[in-house]
Amino acid sequence: MYGLITRLTAHPGRRDELALLLTDPAVKKHGCHSYIVAHDLTDAETLWVTEVWVDQPTHQSWSRDLRASGAWRAVYGLMAKMDESILTRPLGGIGF
Amino acid sequence: MYGLITRLTAHPGRRDELALLLTDPAVKKHGCHSYIVAHDLTDAETLWVTEVWVDQPTHQSWSRDLRASGAWRAVYGLMAKMDESILTRPLGGIGF
């Protein structure tokens, strides 16, 4: 299992549009066990994305394909900043 | 929906014991949609816990009951540090 926790900062007032793009069910995520997009409760422009993938190569190839297809361009247009992800090895729990 | 992202630091060499306690299926989590315990890939004592609950009161009452029952004592014994949680409002995605 391979996990990522990432803080995104939207351009002012664009957070909900960014969240909608990130949760678009038309963007298939094969090999993804969990992908949760959330508002930060204290900062109006911040989103948190927490992900669990079957392994790192699966995530990398999904991410590469998305960038290559141009589907990611709209996401970049709404984002002021994307922090470096915290990388994890999910072990267990509920919901993945 | 109510979410938490929390960094825990185990006492040296105790991270896996701590993770096992946190994922104990005997500790029921009613109203919890996702509860994922993960190793940090870069720090050997760090765990990340990402949670989605139906609402904040449900999480608070679960957390209060756990402390009152003494079930949390073993967890505290293995932890060097528990950072303040990042609080979120999960919006959508996969796996919760």
XYZ file of C-alpha atoms in Angstrom:
192
model
C 0.000 0.000 0.000
C 1.144 3.525 -0.785
C -0.353 6.670 0.703
C -0.149 10.410 0.159
C -1.330 13.361 2.241
C -1.228 16.615 0.305
C -2.149 20.200 1.107
C -3.416 22.243 -1.833
C -4.031 25.990 -1.831
C -6.645 27.247 -4.285
C -6.656 30.681 -5.841
C -8.948 32.931 -3.739
C -12.586 31.851 -4.031
C -11.820 28.841 -6.276
C -11.574 26.089 -3.641
C -14.945 24.481 -4.369
C -14.310 24.372 -8.120
C -10.945 22.747 -7.419
C -12.557 20.170 -5.112
C -15.166 19.355 -7.762
C -12.488 18.724 -10.382
C -10.508 16.512 -7.997
C -13.542 14.377 -7.174
C -14.795 14.110 -10.776
C -15.968 10.479 -11.075
C -15.137 10.572 -14.802
C -11.445 10.576 -13.847
C -10.928 6.875 -13.217
C -8.514 5.839 -10.478
C -7.740 2.165 -10.968
C -5.735 0.750 -8.091
C -6.892 3.517 -5.766
C -8.440 2.332 -2.481
C -9.154 5.714 -0.962
C -9.103 9.281 -2.288
C -10.651 11.853 0.018
C -10.851 15.566 -0.729
C -11.577 17.816 2.258
C -11.867 21.475 3.200
C -9.447 22.699 5.839
C -11.638 24.021 8.681
C -9.399 26.994 9.460
C -8.186 28.232 6.057
C -10.726 29.118 3.363
C -8.403 28.391 0.417
C -6.912 25.101 1.650
C -7.863 21.573 0.611
C -6.427 18.309 1.927
C -6.224 15.255 -0.306
C -5.544 11.900 1.387
C -4.930 8.895 -0.862
C -4.325 5.151 -0.591
C -3.093 3.301 -3.677
C -2.234 -0.339 -4.153
C 1.421 0.603 -4.752
C 3.648 3.506 -5.784
C 4.063 2.537 -9.489
C 0.263 2.418 -9.896
C -0.054 5.929 -8.487
C 2.836 7.214 -10.583
C 1.482 5.836 -13.818
C -1.998 7.262 -13.088
C -0.478 10.645 -12.293
C 1.713 10.583 -15.436
C -1.214 9.613 -17.686
C -3.359 12.391 -16.234
C -0.708 15.007 -16.898
C -0.047 13.662 -20.404
C -3.753 13.741 -21.294
C -4.072 17.418 -20.382
C -6.839 16.581 -17.889
C -4.747 18.091 -15.127
C -4.496 21.506 -16.821
C -7.782 22.793 -15.321
C -6.632 21.682 -11.869
C -3.381 23.617 -12.177
C -5.349 26.675 -13.292
C -7.280 26.773 -10.003
C -4.329 26.069 -7.699
C -2.056 28.684 -6.194
C 0.149 26.072 -4.514
C 0.554 22.336 -4.045
C 2.764 21.325 -1.129
C 5.079 18.363 -1.363
C 3.081 15.269 -0.350
C 3.668 13.401 2.879
C 4.327 9.827 1.756
C 3.025 6.933 3.826
C 2.593 3.184 4.004
C -1.040 2.559 5.058
C -1.230 -0.401 7.417
C -4.838 -0.914 8.333
C -8.014 0.534 9.700
C -11.430 1.231 8.252
C -12.451 2.326 4.773
C -9.829 1.145 2.292
C -18.691 14.954 7.691
C -15.809 15.669 10.019
C -12.193 14.751 9.341
C -8.915 14.660 11.240
C -5.315 14.265 10.076
C -2.967 13.594 12.978
C 0.763 12.938 13.271
C 1.791 10.654 16.122
C 5.350 9.997 17.254
C 5.986 6.645 18.933
C 8.653 6.013 21.525
C 11.736 4.580 19.735
C 11.028 1.104 18.358
C 7.364 1.080 19.469
C 5.684 2.322 16.271
C 4.313 -1.050 15.169
C 2.838 -1.807 18.599
C 1.196 1.602 18.562
C -0.222 0.993 15.065
C -1.618 -2.374 16.170
C -3.415 -0.808 19.126
C -4.869 1.938 16.945
C -6.239 -0.548 14.413
C -7.586 -3.016 17.001
C -10.934 -4.142 15.546
C -12.229 -4.723 19.085
C -12.308 -0.940 19.537
C -15.602 -0.148 17.831
C -15.889 3.109 15.927
C -19.575 3.729 15.286
C -20.134 6.669 12.966
C -16.611 6.383 11.548
C -16.415 6.154 7.755
C -12.657 5.961 7.395
C -9.808 5.467 9.867
C -6.435 4.799 8.255
C -3.212 4.267 10.184
C -0.004 4.621 8.158
C 3.777 4.623 8.565
C 5.547 7.799 7.556
C 8.003 6.759 4.817
C 10.781 9.059 5.985
C 10.634 8.936 9.802
C 10.814 5.576 11.593
C 8.854 6.694 14.673
C 6.057 8.595 12.919
C 2.509 7.410 12.224
C -0.240 9.296 10.395
C -3.878 8.744 11.292
C -6.502 10.051 8.844
C -10.130 9.876 9.915
C -13.598 10.611 8.545
C -16.529 10.679 10.968
C -20.177 11.384 10.361
C -19.914 14.556 12.488
C -17.814 16.194 15.197
C -20.049 15.279 18.199
C -19.870 11.578 17.202
C -16.067 11.717 17.133
C -15.918 13.634 20.406
C -18.163 11.228 22.255
C -16.183 8.216 20.937
C -12.937 9.853 21.999
C -14.314 10.766 25.460
C -15.666 7.240 26.054
C -12.338 5.692 25.075
C -10.425 7.880 27.508
C -12.947 7.266 30.282
C -12.776 3.485 29.804
C -8.995 3.440 30.234
C -8.602 1.762 26.817
C -6.490 4.698 25.692
C -3.900 4.253 28.474
C -1.836 1.708 26.512
C -1.814 4.052 23.514
C -0.473 6.919 25.609
C 2.225 4.619 26.983
C 3.646 4.013 23.506
C 3.448 7.610 22.276
C 6.145 10.232 22.689
C 4.033 12.931 21.042
C 0.664 13.572 19.421
C 0.489 16.702 17.292
C -2.610 18.834 17.211
C -4.929 17.400 14.537
C -5.618 19.144 11.267
C -9.424 19.433 11.177
C -11.259 19.022 7.883
C -14.659 18.768 6.222
C -14.456 15.760 3.847
C -16.384 16.500 0.661
C -16.129 13.487 -1.567
C -13.940 10.996 -3.327
C -13.426 7.261 -2.989
C -13.473 5.029 0.080
C -15.706 6.590 2.690
